[in-house]
Tab-separated table of C-alpha atoms in Angstrom:
chain	number	residue	atom	x	y	z
Q	1	UNK	CA	72.409	162.128	87.924
Q	2	UNK	CA	73.426	159.317	87.093
Q	3	UNK	CA	72.955	158.120	90.546
Q	4	UNK	CA	69.140	158.976	90.473
Q	5	UNK	CA	68.728	156.653	86.334
Q	6	UNK	CA	70.334	153.981	88.488
Q	7	UNK	CA	68.336	154.033	91.304
Q	8	UNK	CA	64.711	154.400	89.487
Q	9	UNK	CA	65.907	151.155	87.092
Q	10	UNK	CA	66.926	149.317	90.043
Q	11	UNK	CA	63.702	150.289	91.374
Q	12	UNK	CA	62.169	148.358	88.138
Q	13	UNK	CA	64.160	145.459	88.491
Q	14	UNK	CA	62.863	145.530	92.635
Q	15	UNK	CA	59.075	146.012	91.195
Q	16	UNK	CA	58.832	144.386	88.379
Q	17	UNK	CA	61.031	141.237	90.130
Q	18	UNK	CA	59.747	141.376	94.501
Q	19	UNK	CA	56.473	139.670	93.928
Q	20	UNK	CA	54.459	137.971	96.238
Q	21	UNK	CA	54.805	134.688	96.581
Q	22	UNK	CA	51.647	131.451	97.109
Q	23	UNK	CA	52.296	128.687	100.243
Q	24	UNK	CA	51.029	125.748	99.365
Q	25	UNK	CA	47.363	124.992	99.575
Q	26	UNK	CA	48.722	122.053	101.326
Q	27	UNK	CA	50.354	123.977	103.985
Q	28	UNK	CA	48.280	126.145	105.352
Q	29	UNK	CA	45.776	124.211	105.663
Q	30	UNK	CA	48.431	121.370	107.679
Q	31	UNK	CA	49.869	124.335	109.570
Q	32	UNK	CA	46.665	125.189	110.552
Q	33	UNK	CA	45.709	121.019	111.927
Q	34	UNK	CA	48.863	121.561	113.109
Q	35	UNK	CA	48.649	124.275	115.155
Q	36	UNK	CA	45.015	123.239	116.132
Q	37	UNK	CA	46.672	120.037	117.641
Q	38	UNK	CA	49.154	122.450	120.162
Q	39	UNK	CA	46.342	123.147	121.732
Q	40	UNK	CA	44.784	119.993	123.750
Q	41	UNK	CA	42.376	119.359	126.191
Q	42	UNK	CA	44.261	119.754	129.820
Q	43	UNK	CA	42.325	118.458	132.885
Q	44	UNK	CA	43.484	121.767	134.880
Q	45	UNK	CA	43.954	120.456	138.416
Q	46	UNK	CA	43.593	123.272	141.546
Q	47	UNK	CA	46.239	125.270	142.178
Q	48	UNK	CA	47.136	124.635	145.465
Q	49	UNK	CA	46.968	120.879	145.214
Q	50	UNK	CA	51.007	120.557	144.640
Q	51	UNK	CA	51.489	121.998	147.573
Q	52	UNK	CA	49.574	119.662	149.339
Q	53	UNK	CA	50.498	116.603	147.842
Q	54	UNK	CA	54.482	118.150	148.916
Q	55	UNK	CA	53.590	119.169	152.582
Q	56	UNK	CA	52.475	115.592	153.334
Q	57	UNK	CA	54.371	113.673	151.374
Q	58	UNK	CA	56.672	115.875	153.093
Q	59	UNK	CA	56.119	114.836	156.218
Q	60	UNK	CA	55.675	111.054	155.434
Q	61	UNK	CA	58.311	110.935	155.139
Q	62	UNK	CA	59.302	112.727	157.672
Q	63	UNK	CA	57.564	109.949	160.605
Q	64	UNK	CA	58.468	107.056	158.339
Q	65	UNK	CA	61.906	108.140	158.825
Q	66	UNK	CA	61.508	109.163	162.955
Q	67	UNK	CA	58.866	105.287	163.710
Q	68	UNK	CA	62.694	104.069	161.574
Q	69	UNK	CA	65.524	105.694	163.890
Q	70	UNK	CA	63.318	104.717	166.785
Q	71	UNK	CA	62.446	101.151	165.011
Q	72	UNK	CA	67.154	100.859	164.972
Q	73	UNK	CA	67.529	102.314	168.929
Q	74	UNK	CA	65.217	100.035	170.076
Q	75	UNK	CA	66.462	97.016	168.891
Q	76	UNK	CA	69.944	98.283	169.708
Q	77	UNK	CA	69.115	99.078	173.788
Q	78	UNK	CA	67.314	95.908	173.749
Q	79	UNK	CA	69.854	93.954	171.619
Q	80	UNK	CA	73.330	96.002	174.150
Q	81	UNK	CA	70.806	94.117	177.251
Q	82	UNK	CA	70.900	91.128	175.963
H	1	UNK	CA	40.419	143.059	107.075
H	2	UNK	CA	42.079	146.225	107.370
H	3	UNK	CA	44.043	145.598	111.137
H	4	UNK	CA	42.396	148.589	112.812
H	5	UNK	CA	39.246	147.830	112.177
H	6	UNK	CA	36.537	146.737	115.104
H	7	UNK	CA	36.267	143.059	113.931
H	8	UNK	CA	39.522	142.709	113.551
H	9	UNK	CA	40.744	143.670	117.369
H	10	UNK	CA	36.942	141.898	118.726
H	11	UNK	CA	39.352	137.973	116.912
H	12	UNK	CA	42.567	139.785	117.927
H	13	UNK	CA	40.598	139.484	122.413
H	14	UNK	CA	39.507	136.475	121.253
H	15	UNK	CA	42.446	134.674	120.316
H	16	UNK	CA	44.787	136.578	123.587
H	17	UNK	CA	42.085	135.200	126.034
H	18	UNK	CA	42.626	130.930	123.883
H	19	UNK	CA	39.693	131.632	121.815
H	20	UNK	CA	41.361	128.936	119.212
H	21	UNK	CA	39.057	129.354	115.863
H	22	UNK	CA	40.236	133.185	115.842
H	23	UNK	CA	43.462	132.501	116.794
H	24	UNK	CA	42.941	130.484	113.312
H	25	UNK	CA	40.916	133.333	111.772
H	26	UNK	CA	44.235	135.298	112.930
H	27	UNK	CA	46.585	132.680	110.789
H	28	UNK	CA	44.822	133.103	108.024
H	29	UNK	CA	44.756	136.698	107.659
H	30	UNK	CA	49.158	137.151	107.649
H	31	UNK	CA	50.329	133.312	107.113
H	32	UNK	CA	51.390	133.919	103.267
H	33	UNK	CA	52.300	136.942	104.124
H	34	UNK	CA	54.531	136.501	106.451
H	35	UNK	CA	55.163	133.533	103.797
H	36	UNK	CA	56.540	135.789	101.645
H	37	UNK	CA	58.938	138.066	104.023
H	38	UNK	CA	60.229	134.540	105.133
H	39	UNK	CA	61.531	132.359	101.755
H	40	UNK	CA	62.319	135.552	100.249
H	41	UNK	CA	64.761	135.985	103.391
H	42	UNK	CA	65.776	132.015	103.334
H	43	UNK	CA	65.794	131.623	99.128
H	44	UNK	CA	63.873	128.034	99.703
H	45	UNK	CA	60.836	126.927	99.612
H	46	UNK	CA	62.089	124.045	102.554
H	47	UNK	CA	63.297	127.144	104.433
H	48	UNK	CA	60.258	129.208	104.294
H	49	UNK	CA	57.506	126.094	105.741
H	50	UNK	CA	60.010	125.160	108.318
H	51	UNK	CA	61.018	128.710	109.318
H	52	UNK	CA	56.944	129.678	108.763
H	53	UNK	CA	55.765	126.961	110.708
H	54	UNK	CA	57.707	128.349	113.955
H	55	UNK	CA	56.593	131.627	113.905
H	56	UNK	CA	52.325	131.042	114.050
H	57	UNK	CA	53.079	128.336	116.930
H	58	UNK	CA	55.433	130.327	118.633
H	59	UNK	CA	52.856	132.811	117.990
H	60	UNK	CA	50.341	130.696	119.464
H	61	UNK	CA	52.111	130.161	122.810
H	62	UNK	CA	52.564	133.899	124.023
H	63	UNK	CA	49.252	135.110	122.451
H	64	UNK	CA	48.276	135.464	125.836
H	65	UNK	CA	51.774	138.391	126.897
H	66	UNK	CA	51.004	140.112	123.732
H	67	UNK	CA	49.987	143.680	124.512
H	68	UNK	CA	48.184	145.398	122.075
H	69	UNK	CA	48.953	149.391	120.885
H	70	UNK	CA	48.984	151.475	117.492
H	71	UNK	CA	51.230	149.679	116.086
H	72	UNK	CA	49.693	146.252	114.198
H	73	UNK	CA	49.806	142.614	115.368
H	74	UNK	CA	52.178	141.576	111.473
H	75	UNK	CA	54.578	144.077	113.367
H	76	UNK	CA	54.836	141.731	116.075
H	77	UNK	CA	54.742	137.738	114.067
H	78	UNK	CA	57.454	140.358	111.574
H	79	UNK	CA	59.306	140.631	114.106
H	80	UNK	CA	59.564	137.371	115.229
H	81	UNK	CA	59.729	136.017	111.640
H	82	UNK	CA	63.050	138.638	112.043
H	83	UNK	CA	64.446	137.289	114.975
H	84	UNK	CA	63.667	133.392	113.299
H	85	UNK	CA	65.710	133.749	110.356
H	86	UNK	CA	68.765	135.646	112.095
H	87	UNK	CA	68.905	132.823	113.731
H	88	UNK	CA	68.468	130.640	110.930
H	89	UNK	CA	71.259	132.607	109.229
H	90	UNK	CA	73.666	132.339	112.123
H	91	UNK	CA	73.244	128.548	111.838
H	92	UNK	CA	73.355	128.559	108.628
H	93	UNK	CA	76.115	130.920	107.795
H	94	UNK	CA	78.800	128.024	106.369
H	95	UNK	CA	76.659	127.454	103.451
H	96	UNK	CA	75.613	128.880	100.203
H	97	UNK	CA	72.921	130.844	100.596
H	98	UNK	CA	72.231	131.871	96.901
H	99	UNK	CA	68.760	130.946	95.443
H	100	UNK	CA	68.464	128.434	93.280
H	101	UNK	CA	66.846	128.234	90.168
H	102	UNK	CA	63.751	125.130	90.724
H	103	UNK	CA	63.098	126.973	93.777
H	104	UNK	CA	62.311	130.771	92.424
H	105	UNK	CA	60.014	129.101	90.141
H	106	UNK	CA	57.739	130.729	92.636
H	107	UNK	CA	58.539	133.870	91.808
H	108	UNK	CA	56.168	135.605	88.283
H	109	UNK	CA	58.356	137.978	86.858
H	110	UNK	CA	55.772	141.080	85.475
H	111	UNK	CA	57.622	140.514	82.033
H	112	UNK	CA	55.534	138.033	80.246
H	113	UNK	CA	58.162	137.212	77.127
H	114	UNK	CA	58.425	133.223	77.008
H	115	UNK	CA	61.861	133.600	75.627
H	116	UNK	CA	62.944	135.732	77.723
H	117	UNK	CA	61.625	133.545	80.371
H	118	UNK	CA	65.019	132.282	81.103
H	119	UNK	CA	67.366	134.942	80.799
H	120	UNK	CA	64.903	137.029	83.526
H	121	UNK	CA	65.236	134.534	85.843
H	122	UNK	CA	68.546	134.675	85.590
H	123	UNK	CA	68.561	138.623	86.230
H	124	UNK	CA	65.799	138.052	88.773
H	125	UNK	CA	68.853	134.657	90.485
H	126	UNK	CA	71.151	137.736	90.739
H	127	UNK	CA	69.248	140.264	92.155
H	128	UNK	CA	67.356	138.002	95.116
H	129	UNK	CA	71.379	136.613	95.860
H	130	UNK	CA	72.539	140.292	95.571
H	131	UNK	CA	70.092	141.346	97.937
H	132	UNK	CA	70.658	138.312	100.306
H	133	UNK	CA	73.866	140.116	101.117
H	134	UNK	CA	72.431	143.160	103.110
H	135	UNK	CA	72.492	143.748	106.191
H	136	UNK	CA	68.361	141.813	107.724
H	137	UNK	CA	66.160	145.116	108.282
H	138	UNK	CA	67.893	146.215	104.670
H	139	UNK	CA	66.564	142.422	103.181
H	140	UNK	CA	63.607	143.639	105.480
H	141	UNK	CA	62.873	147.296	104.133
H	142	UNK	CA	63.349	145.579	101.277
H	143	UNK	CA	60.499	142.732	101.100
H	144	UNK	CA	57.635	145.278	103.255
H	145	UNK	CA	57.942	147.863	100.269
H	146	UNK	CA	58.344	144.835	96.926
H	147	UNK	CA	56.116	142.353	98.374
H	148	UNK	CA	54.110	143.847	100.394
H	149	UNK	CA	53.882	146.677	98.194
H	150	UNK	CA	53.802	148.423	101.866
H	151	UNK	CA	54.618	152.815	102.167
H	152	UNK	CA	57.338	153.770	104.189
H	153	UNK	CA	54.926	154.326	107.096
H	154	UNK	CA	53.441	151.010	106.828
H	155	UNK	CA	57.014	149.731	107.329
H	156	UNK	CA	57.686	152.012	109.907
H	157	UNK	CA	54.950	150.417	111.585
H	158	UNK	CA	56.132	147.588	111.292
H	159	UNK	CA	60.692	147.893	112.358
H	160	UNK	CA	59.627	150.540	114.734
H	161	UNK	CA	61.068	152.749	112.976
H	162	UNK	CA	60.024	156.666	111.456
H	163	UNK	CA	59.091	156.895	107.828
H	164	UNK	CA	61.550	159.760	108.204
H	165	UNK	CA	64.072	156.667	108.570
H	166	UNK	CA	62.639	154.392	106.649
H	167	UNK	CA	62.910	156.571	103.363
H	168	UNK	CA	67.252	157.482	104.409
H	169	UNK	CA	67.702	153.557	105.716
H	170	UNK	CA	65.030	152.984	101.284
H	171	UNK	CA	67.804	155.774	99.629
H	172	UNK	CA	71.330	153.329	102.065
H	173	UNK	CA	70.131	149.923	100.936
H	174	UNK	CA	69.648	150.748	96.902
H	175	UNK	CA	73.101	152.278	96.733
H	176	UNK	CA	74.465	149.432	98.280
H	177	UNK	CA	72.359	147.311	96.605
H	178	UNK	CA	73.633	148.858	93.260
H	179	UNK	CA	77.009	147.652	94.512
H	180	UNK	CA	76.750	144.558	95.539
H	181	UNK	CA	74.603	143.758	91.963
H	182	UNK	CA	78.257	145.884	90.335
H	183	UNK	CA	80.458	143.429	92.419
H	184	UNK	CA	78.055	140.476	91.099
H	185	UNK	CA	78.309	142.142	87.542
H	186	UNK	CA	82.080	142.069	87.586
H	187	UNK	CA	83.076	138.680	88.746
H	188	UNK	CA	80.468	136.895	86.057
C-alpha cells in the first residue's frame, strides 16, 4: 500500500515537472538551412568514367615504361659497341 | 500529422527518394520531440542543440536506406538520438551531468505559484538529476511517457518492446527512481 502511495506521489511529480521544452526558433530555422546546404547540387559523372580513366592511365604508364626501358637498353648497347 | 496517414506516407516516400522539401517537412514534424528527448537526457541546451543537429544530419545522410515498416518514422529518429546520447555519455563520463538551475529555467512547472518557484526549481533539479542516474532505456521511457505523453503501446513501438514489457520496465523504473531520490535526500 505504501509503495502504491509513493508511486502515485512520484508519478504526480513526474507529471508536474517533466514538460516539453521549446527549442529556440532561431535554432530550428538555422538547422533547417544547414540541412539544405548539406545537399548541394552535384554534377554526376557516368559510372564507367573512372574505370576508363584508371585503365587508360595504366596503359599509358605501361607503354611509357616499356618505351623508356627500350631506350635505355639501346643506349647501353650502343655505348657498349663503341 | 499522424504518421500513419496517407499524406505523411507520401512525404516520407518523397524524402526517401531525396526530395529536400519532403525531408524539411519531416524535420519540422519531429525536431521538437527529438530536441526534448535529448534535452532531458543531457540536461543542457548547448548539448541538446548540438546532438539534435547531428541526429538530423545523420538522418538526412541515411534516409535513402530507411525501410518503411509499421514502426513510426519517429522511432528511427529516436533510435539515432538514443545512440548519439549514449556516445555522449561515454565521452562525458568524467564530467558531472547535473542539471544547472539556469538550464532548467526552460522547464515550466505546471504549479504556477510565484513564491514557491525557487523551491519547485530545486525539486525539479533533484528529480532530473535522479533521472540521469537511471539506465538510458529507463530515462527514455520516462521522457516518452511524461514529456511526450505517449501511451505504453506507443512507447513500446518506439523502443521496440511489447506493451507488457514497457509496463514492467516502468514499474521497475519508478522503484529505482524512488530509491535515488531518497538517497539524494539523505545526503542533503
